[in-house]
Coordinates of C-alpha atoms in Angstrom, one line a residue:
Chain I
M28 CA 81.0 39.9 -33.4
E29 CA 82.5 38.8 -29.7
K30 CA 82.4 36.0 -28.6
I31 CA 81.2 35.6 -25.1
L32 CA 81.6 31.8 -22.7
I33 CA 79.1 31.9 -19.6
V34 CA 79.7 28.7 -18.0
E35 CA 76.6 29.1 -15.0
D36 CA 74.7 26.2 -13.2
E37 CA 72.4 28.5 -12.0
W38 CA 69.7 28.7 -14.8
S39 CA 68.0 32.1 -14.0
I40 CA 71.3 33.6 -14.1
L41 CA 72.7 32.2 -17.1
K42 CA 69.4 32.8 -18.9
A43 CA 69.5 36.7 -17.8
L44 CA 73.3 37.2 -18.4
G45 CA 72.7 35.5 -22.4
E46 CA 69.4 37.3 -22.9
K47 CA 71.2 40.6 -21.8
F48 CA 74.7 40.0 -24.0
T49 CA 73.0 38.6 -26.6
R50 CA 71.2 42.3 -27.0
E51 CA 74.5 43.9 -26.4
G52 CA 75.9 42.3 -29.5
F53 CA 77.2 39.1 -28.5
Q54 CA 77.2 36.1 -30.3
V55 CA 76.9 33.6 -26.2
L56 CA 77.3 30.4 -26.6
K57 CA 76.4 28.6 -22.7
T58 CA 76.2 26.0 -21.1
I59 CA 75.9 24.7 -16.9
D60 CA 78.4 22.6 -15.6
G61 CA 82.3 23.1 -16.3
R62 CA 83.0 19.9 -18.0
Q63 CA 81.5 21.1 -20.3
G64 CA 82.7 24.4 -20.2
L65 CA 86.2 23.6 -20.8
E66 CA 85.4 21.3 -23.9
I67 CA 83.4 25.0 -25.8
A68 CA 86.2 26.7 -24.5
L69 CA 89.0 25.3 -26.4
R70 CA 87.2 24.3 -29.4
E71 CA 85.5 27.9 -30.2
H72 CA 88.0 29.9 -28.3
P73 CA 85.3 32.7 -27.0
D74 CA 86.7 36.2 -26.7
I75 CA 86.1 36.1 -23.0
I76 CA 84.7 33.5 -20.4
L77 CA 82.6 34.5 -17.3
L78 CA 83.0 31.8 -15.1
D79 CA 80.7 30.4 -12.3
V80 CA 83.1 28.8 -9.4
I81 CA 80.9 26.4 -7.8
M82 CA 79.2 24.2 -10.5
P83 CA 78.8 20.3 -10.1
N84 CA 80.8 18.0 -11.6
V85 CA 83.3 20.3 -12.7
D86 CA 83.4 23.5 -10.8
G87 CA 85.2 26.6 -12.0
L88 CA 87.9 27.1 -10.3
A89 CA 88.8 23.5 -11.7
M90 CA 87.9 24.7 -15.5
L91 CA 90.2 27.3 -15.0
K92 CA 93.5 25.4 -13.6
V93 CA 93.1 23.3 -17.3
L94 CA 91.7 25.9 -19.0
R95 CA 95.6 27.5 -17.9
E96 CA 97.4 24.8 -19.5
D97 CA 96.7 25.0 -22.3
A98 CA 98.2 26.7 -25.3
W99 CA 95.5 29.1 -26.8
G100 CA 93.8 29.0 -22.5
K101 CA 97.0 29.9 -21.0
N102 CA 95.9 33.7 -21.8
A103 CA 92.0 33.9 -22.9
P104 CA 90.9 36.4 -20.5
V105 CA 88.6 35.0 -18.2
I106 CA 86.0 36.3 -15.6
I107 CA 85.2 34.7 -12.3
L108 CA 81.1 35.5 -11.3
T109 CA 80.3 33.9 -8.7
N110 CA 78.0 34.7 -4.7
L111 CA 80.8 32.4 -3.0
T112 CA 81.6 34.6 -0.4
D113 CA 84.1 32.0 1.0
T114 CA 87.2 34.0 0.6
E115 CA 89.6 31.0 1.8
K116 CA 88.2 29.7 -2.1
L117 CA 88.2 32.9 -3.8
N118 CA 92.0 33.3 -2.2
A119 CA 92.9 29.9 -3.2
S120 CA 91.6 31.2 -7.3
T121 CA 93.9 34.1 -7.3
Q122 CA 96.7 31.9 -7.8
M123 CA 96.1 31.6 -11.0
S124 CA 97.3 33.4 -13.9
G125 CA 94.3 35.7 -15.3
Y126 CA 92.2 36.4 -12.4
E127 CA 90.1 38.9 -11.6
Y128 CA 86.4 38.0 -10.2
L129 CA 83.4 39.7 -8.8
V130 CA 80.3 38.9 -6.4
K131 CA 77.2 38.5 -8.5
S132 CA 75.1 40.0 -6.1
D133 CA 77.4 43.5 -5.6
W134 CA 76.8 43.9 -9.3
K135 CA 74.0 45.2 -11.5
I136 CA 73.7 43.0 -14.4
A137 CA 74.6 47.0 -17.0
D138 CA 77.8 46.8 -15.0
V139 CA 78.7 43.4 -15.6
V140 CA 78.1 44.1 -19.5
S141 CA 80.2 46.8 -18.9
K142 CA 83.1 44.9 -17.0
V143 CA 83.4 42.8 -20.0
K144 CA 83.6 45.0 -22.6
A145 CA 86.6 46.3 -20.5
K146 CA 88.1 43.8 -19.8
L147 CA 87.8 42.8 -23.8
A148 CA 89.2 46.0 -24.7
Q149 CA 92.4 45.8 -22.3
A150 CA 93.1 41.9 -24.2
H151 CA 92.5 44.2 -27.2
S152 CA 95.1 47.1 -26.8
K153 CA 97.8 43.9 -25.3
K154 CA 97.2 41.8 -28.5
T155 CA 97.7 45.2 -30.4
A156 CA 100.6 46.4 -28.8
P157 CA 103.9 46.7 -30.4
P158 CA 106.1 43.9 -29.1
E159 CA 109.3 45.7 -26.7
T160 CA 112.4 46.1 -27.9
S161 CA 115.3 46.2 -25.1
Chain H
M10 CA 88.9 16.0 38.5
E11 CA 85.3 14.4 36.8
T12 CA 83.5 17.8 37.3
T13 CA 87.1 19.0 34.9
V14 CA 86.0 16.3 32.2
T15 CA 82.4 17.6 32.3
N16 CA 83.7 21.2 32.1
Q17 CA 85.7 20.2 28.7
E18 CA 83.1 18.8 27.5
T19 CA 80.3 21.2 27.7
N20 CA 83.0 23.7 26.1
K21 CA 84.1 21.4 23.1
H22 CA 79.9 20.7 22.1
I23 CA 79.4 24.7 22.7
R24 CA 82.2 25.3 20.5
E25 CA 80.2 22.5 18.0
L26 CA 77.2 24.5 18.3
E27 CA 78.5 27.2 17.3
R28 CA 80.5 26.1 14.4
M29 CA 77.2 24.6 13.0
K30 CA 75.4 28.1 13.5
T31 CA 78.2 29.8 11.6
D32 CA 77.8 26.9 9.1
F33 CA 74.3 27.0 8.7
V34 CA 74.7 31.3 8.9
S35 CA 77.4 31.0 6.1
I36 CA 75.7 29.0 3.6
A37 CA 71.9 30.2 3.9
S38 CA 72.9 33.3 3.3
H39 CA 74.6 31.8 -0.3
Q40 CA 71.5 30.3 -1.1
L41 CA 69.6 33.2 -0.5
R42 CA 71.9 35.5 -2.3
T43 CA 71.6 33.1 -5.7
P44 CA 67.5 33.8 -6.1
L45 CA 68.1 37.3 -5.0
T46 CA 70.7 38.6 -7.7
A47 CA 68.1 36.4 -9.9
I48 CA 65.5 38.4 -9.1
N49 CA 67.3 41.8 -8.9
W50 CA 69.6 41.1 -12.3
Y51 CA 65.5 40.8 -14.5
V52 CA 64.0 43.7 -12.8
E53 CA 66.7 46.2 -14.0
M54 CA 66.4 44.2 -16.8
L55 CA 62.5 45.3 -17.4
L56 CA 62.8 48.6 -16.2
S57 CA 65.5 49.6 -18.4
G58 CA 62.7 48.6 -21.3
D59 CA 65.0 44.9 -22.6
A60 CA 61.6 43.7 -22.5
G61 CA 59.5 46.4 -24.4
Q62 CA 57.7 49.8 -22.8
L63 CA 56.3 49.6 -19.0
T64 CA 53.0 51.4 -18.4
Q65 CA 53.7 54.0 -14.8
D66 CA 51.7 51.6 -12.9
Q67 CA 54.1 48.4 -14.4
R68 CA 57.4 50.6 -13.9
S69 CA 56.0 51.3 -10.2
Y70 CA 55.9 47.6 -9.0
L71 CA 58.6 47.1 -10.7
Q72 CA 60.7 49.3 -8.1
E73 CA 58.9 48.5 -5.3
I74 CA 59.8 44.7 -6.2
E75 CA 63.5 46.5 -6.8
I76 CA 63.5 48.5 -3.3
S77 CA 62.5 45.2 -1.7
T78 CA 64.6 42.9 -3.0
K79 CA 67.7 45.3 -2.4
R80 CA 66.5 45.5 1.3
M81 CA 66.8 41.6 1.2
V82 CA 70.6 42.0 0.0
T83 CA 71.2 43.9 2.7
L84 CA 70.0 41.8 5.9
V85 CA 71.9 38.8 3.9
N86 CA 74.8 40.6 4.0
D87 CA 74.6 42.1 7.4
L88 CA 73.7 38.2 8.5
L89 CA 77.2 37.4 7.0
N90 CA 79.2 39.6 8.4
V91 CA 77.6 39.1 11.5
S92 CA 78.8 35.8 11.4
R93 CA 82.1 36.3 10.2
I94 CA 82.3 39.0 12.7
E95 CA 81.5 36.3 15.2
T96 CA 84.3 34.0 14.6
G97 CA 86.9 36.2 13.9
R98 CA 87.3 35.6 10.3
L99 CA 85.8 39.2 8.8
K100 CA 88.7 40.2 7.0
I101 CA 89.6 44.1 5.5
E102 CA 91.2 44.5 2.2
P103 CA 91.7 47.9 1.9
V104 CA 92.1 49.5 -1.4
S105 CA 92.6 53.2 -2.8
I106 CA 89.6 54.3 -3.8
D107 CA 88.1 58.1 -4.8
I108 CA 85.9 58.5 -1.8
V109 CA 83.8 61.2 -3.3
A110 CA 82.9 59.1 -6.4
F111 CA 81.9 56.4 -4.4
A112 CA 79.9 57.9 -1.6
K113 CA 78.3 59.5 -5.3
D114 CA 77.1 55.8 -5.9
V115 CA 76.0 54.9 -2.6
I116 CA 74.0 57.4 -2.8
H117 CA 72.5 56.3 -6.2
E118 CA 72.2 53.3 -5.6
L119 CA 69.6 53.4 -2.2
M120 CA 67.9 56.5 -4.7
P121 CA 64.9 54.6 -5.9
W122 CA 64.0 53.6 -1.9
A123 CA 64.9 57.2 -1.2
Q124 CA 62.0 58.6 -3.4
A125 CA 59.7 56.1 -2.7
K126 CA 59.4 57.6 1.0
S127 CA 60.0 61.2 0.1
C128 CA 63.4 61.9 1.5
S129 CA 66.5 63.9 -0.4
I130 CA 70.2 63.1 0.2
K131 CA 72.3 65.3 -0.1
L132 CA 76.3 65.3 -0.6
N133 CA 78.6 68.4 0.9
V134 CA 82.0 68.1 0.4
S135 CA 84.3 70.0 2.0
Q136 CA 86.7 70.7 -0.8
E137 CA 87.3 69.8 -4.1
S138 CA 89.9 67.8 -3.8
L139 CA 89.8 65.0 -1.2
P140 CA 92.1 61.9 -1.3
Y141 CA 92.4 58.7 -2.3
I142 CA 91.1 56.6 0.9
P143 CA 92.7 53.6 1.7
I144 CA 88.8 51.4 2.4
D145 CA 87.7 47.9 2.1
A146 CA 84.8 49.7 -0.7
S147 CA 82.4 46.2 0.1
L148 CA 82.6 46.8 3.6
M149 CA 82.4 50.2 3.8
R150 CA 79.6 50.8 1.4
Q151 CA 77.3 48.4 3.8
V152 CA 78.2 50.9 6.5
I153 CA 77.5 54.0 4.8
D154 CA 74.8 51.7 3.2
N155 CA 73.5 51.0 6.7
L156 CA 73.4 55.0 8.2
L157 CA 71.8 56.2 5.2
T158 CA 69.1 53.4 5.3
N159 CA 68.2 54.3 9.4
A160 CA 68.0 58.2 8.3
I161 CA 65.3 57.1 5.5
R162 CA 64.2 54.1 8.1
Y163 CA 63.8 56.4 11.0
S164 CA 62.6 60.0 9.1
S165 CA 60.0 62.3 10.8
P166 CA 56.6 61.8 9.1
L167 CA 56.1 65.7 10.5
K168 CA 59.8 66.9 8.8
E169 CA 61.0 67.3 5.9
C170 CA 63.0 64.1 5.4
D171 CA 66.4 65.6 4.1
I172 CA 69.6 63.4 4.3
A173 CA 73.2 64.5 4.0
L174 CA 76.2 63.1 4.0
T175 CA 79.2 65.1 3.9
L176 CA 82.8 64.0 3.5
T177 CA 85.8 66.1 5.2
L178 CA 88.6 65.6 6.4
Q179 CA 89.8 65.4 10.4
N180 CA 91.1 68.7 11.5
E181 CA 88.4 70.6 9.5
G182 CA 86.4 70.4 13.1
I183 CA 82.6 69.4 11.6
A184 CA 82.9 67.7 15.5
P185 CA 84.7 68.5 18.4
E186 CA 84.6 64.3 19.0
A187 CA 86.9 64.3 15.6
N188 CA 89.5 65.8 18.0
D189 CA 89.6 62.5 20.2
P190 CA 92.4 61.5 21.0
F191 CA 91.0 57.5 20.3
V192 CA 90.1 59.6 16.2
P193 CA 93.2 58.8 13.7
S194 CA 95.5 61.9 13.7
S195 CA 95.0 61.7 10.1
S196 CA 90.9 60.5 9.2
L197 CA 88.4 61.1 7.0
I198 CA 85.0 62.2 8.6
I199 CA 81.8 60.4 6.8
A200 CA 78.7 62.3 8.4
V201 CA 75.7 61.3 8.1
S202 CA 72.5 63.8 9.1
D203 CA 69.3 63.5 9.1
K204 CA 65.9 65.3 10.6
G205 CA 64.0 62.4 11.1
I206 CA 62.7 61.2 15.0
G207 CA 66.1 60.3 16.7
I208 CA 67.1 58.0 19.2
P209 CA 65.9 59.1 22.9
Q210 CA 68.3 59.3 25.9
E211 CA 68.0 56.3 27.4
S212 CA 68.2 54.4 24.2
Q213 CA 71.8 56.2 23.5
P214 CA 74.3 53.6 25.1
R215 CA 72.7 51.0 24.2
I216 CA 72.6 51.6 19.9
F217 CA 75.5 49.7 19.0
E218 CA 74.6 47.0 20.7
K219 CA 73.3 44.0 18.6
F220 CA 69.4 43.5 18.5
F221 CA 68.6 46.6 20.0
R222 CA 66.2 48.8 19.0
A223 CA 65.2 52.6 19.7
D224 CA 62.4 52.9 21.7
N225 CA 60.2 54.7 19.3
A226 CA 62.7 52.7 16.2
A227 CA 59.2 50.3 17.0
T228 CA 56.5 53.2 15.9
T229 CA 58.2 52.9 11.9
E230 CA 56.3 51.7 9.4
V231 CA 59.8 49.5 8.3
R232 CA 61.1 47.3 11.2
G233 CA 64.2 47.5 10.9
S234 CA 66.5 43.9 11.8
G235 CA 68.9 45.4 14.6
L236 CA 71.7 44.9 13.0
G237 CA 73.3 47.5 10.8
L238 CA 74.7 49.9 13.9
Y239 CA 76.0 46.4 15.6
L240 CA 77.6 46.1 12.0
A241 CA 78.6 49.1 11.5
K242 CA 80.8 49.8 14.9
M243 CA 81.8 46.7 14.6
I244 CA 82.8 46.8 10.5
V245 CA 84.5 50.6 11.4
E246 CA 86.8 49.5 14.3
A247 CA 88.0 46.4 12.6
S248 CA 89.2 48.6 9.6
G249 CA 91.0 51.1 12.5
G250 CA 88.4 53.8 12.9
K251 CA 86.0 55.2 14.9
I252 CA 82.1 55.4 15.0
W253 CA 79.8 58.1 17.0
F254 CA 76.7 59.7 17.3
E255 CA 74.6 62.9 18.5
S256 CA 70.9 62.7 18.9
Q257 CA 68.2 64.1 20.6
E258 CA 64.9 63.0 20.0
G259 CA 62.1 64.6 17.4
E260 CA 65.3 66.4 16.3
G261 CA 66.8 64.1 14.2
A262 CA 70.4 62.3 14.8
T263 CA 73.9 62.6 13.2
F264 CA 76.1 59.7 12.9
Y265 CA 79.8 60.0 13.0
V266 CA 82.8 58.0 10.3
A267 CA 86.3 58.4 11.2
I268 CA 88.4 56.6 9.0
P269 CA 92.2 56.9 9.1
M270 CA 94.2 57.8 6.0
Q271 CA 97.4 55.7 6.0
G272 CA 99.0 56.0 2.0
M273 CA 96.7 58.9 0.8
V274 CA 97.1 60.2 -2.3
K275 CA 96.0 63.5 -3.3
K276 CA 93.7 63.0 -6.0
A277 CA 95.6 64.6 -9.1
G278 CA 94.3 65.1 -12.5
E279 CA 95.1 61.1 -13.1
R280 CA 93.6 58.4 -11.8
G281 CA 96.1 56.8 -9.7
L282 CA 96.1 53.3 -7.3
I283 CA 98.1 54.2 -4.7
V284 CA 98.0 52.2 -1.7

């Protein structure tokens, strides 16, 4: 069973995603705060993280920055999930490795699931690919 | 001297008010999107049977909620983009996409509303293989969505509501204006045609103005915001393209969008991303 961590401060969105991914057969970990999200991520090593941007205390981009400094976290698959339309803030996130984002209001929840599955498949193929030889 | 200082202060005050208005629209739009997303997602889950079987009435009521929330999302996006345009912050970020798949997706999204209004939307593609087109998909979706929405909204109660979305290349002569020197020489033409109430002659010169609504538009049951065509024009022109229309009152309308195709690639067997 694949493990997904959802970090999202909007309860109704968190609940919808949690229930959808549970129904899709994922083990779901969820929290409303970036600080707790980071703790859970580093402890549980989820297969993928869905990360909101604007959150109280530690926001999504700050959490991602610290996550990328960790030996495990630097390659952890992350999808930034936001309603943020402030392009400057999103552009700042693009400077981080492993960045990929989707604007929640533009996506159906079924498409979010598809996107997560595609990202996981991509991460698995990277892991199983034979090392390049010179 | 004193007058100059006063004028400077007045201008500064006006700029400050403009900035406050823009910030308000931006924040309000963001705050509105979150609950709308939640509504959309729960409705989607209910309609897909995640919470069990639905009766026909339950499904029908949920579809009405779905249609209404989508309209609200469109309105919020329109307001946000008006704010961006008016402050020079609209960014065009083109990526080469499969334009046929894109058009099918836009139509698919509007189908629940179209069906509720007994409208059909047909996609016509002029040739089997169309190039990948570099467009800002999010903004162009808004343009086509607005044109199709108008075609549905202003359908005639006296006629069949048959709407067509046609994709063709510039040199295929879909409309004389396509050879207009102001239309980029290598363009994709997107045409949205309907048999609706049309645009009265006297309203035609103002049809792309912000908040303008043609006189006969007031007779339809659903009021538009008057932002859709204004935004479509702004977005298309910011993308280096052109938008125009042909219409006769009572006979329907056809809106054309010409999108420049610099950097296009032919759609061959495999999907390729070439900008």
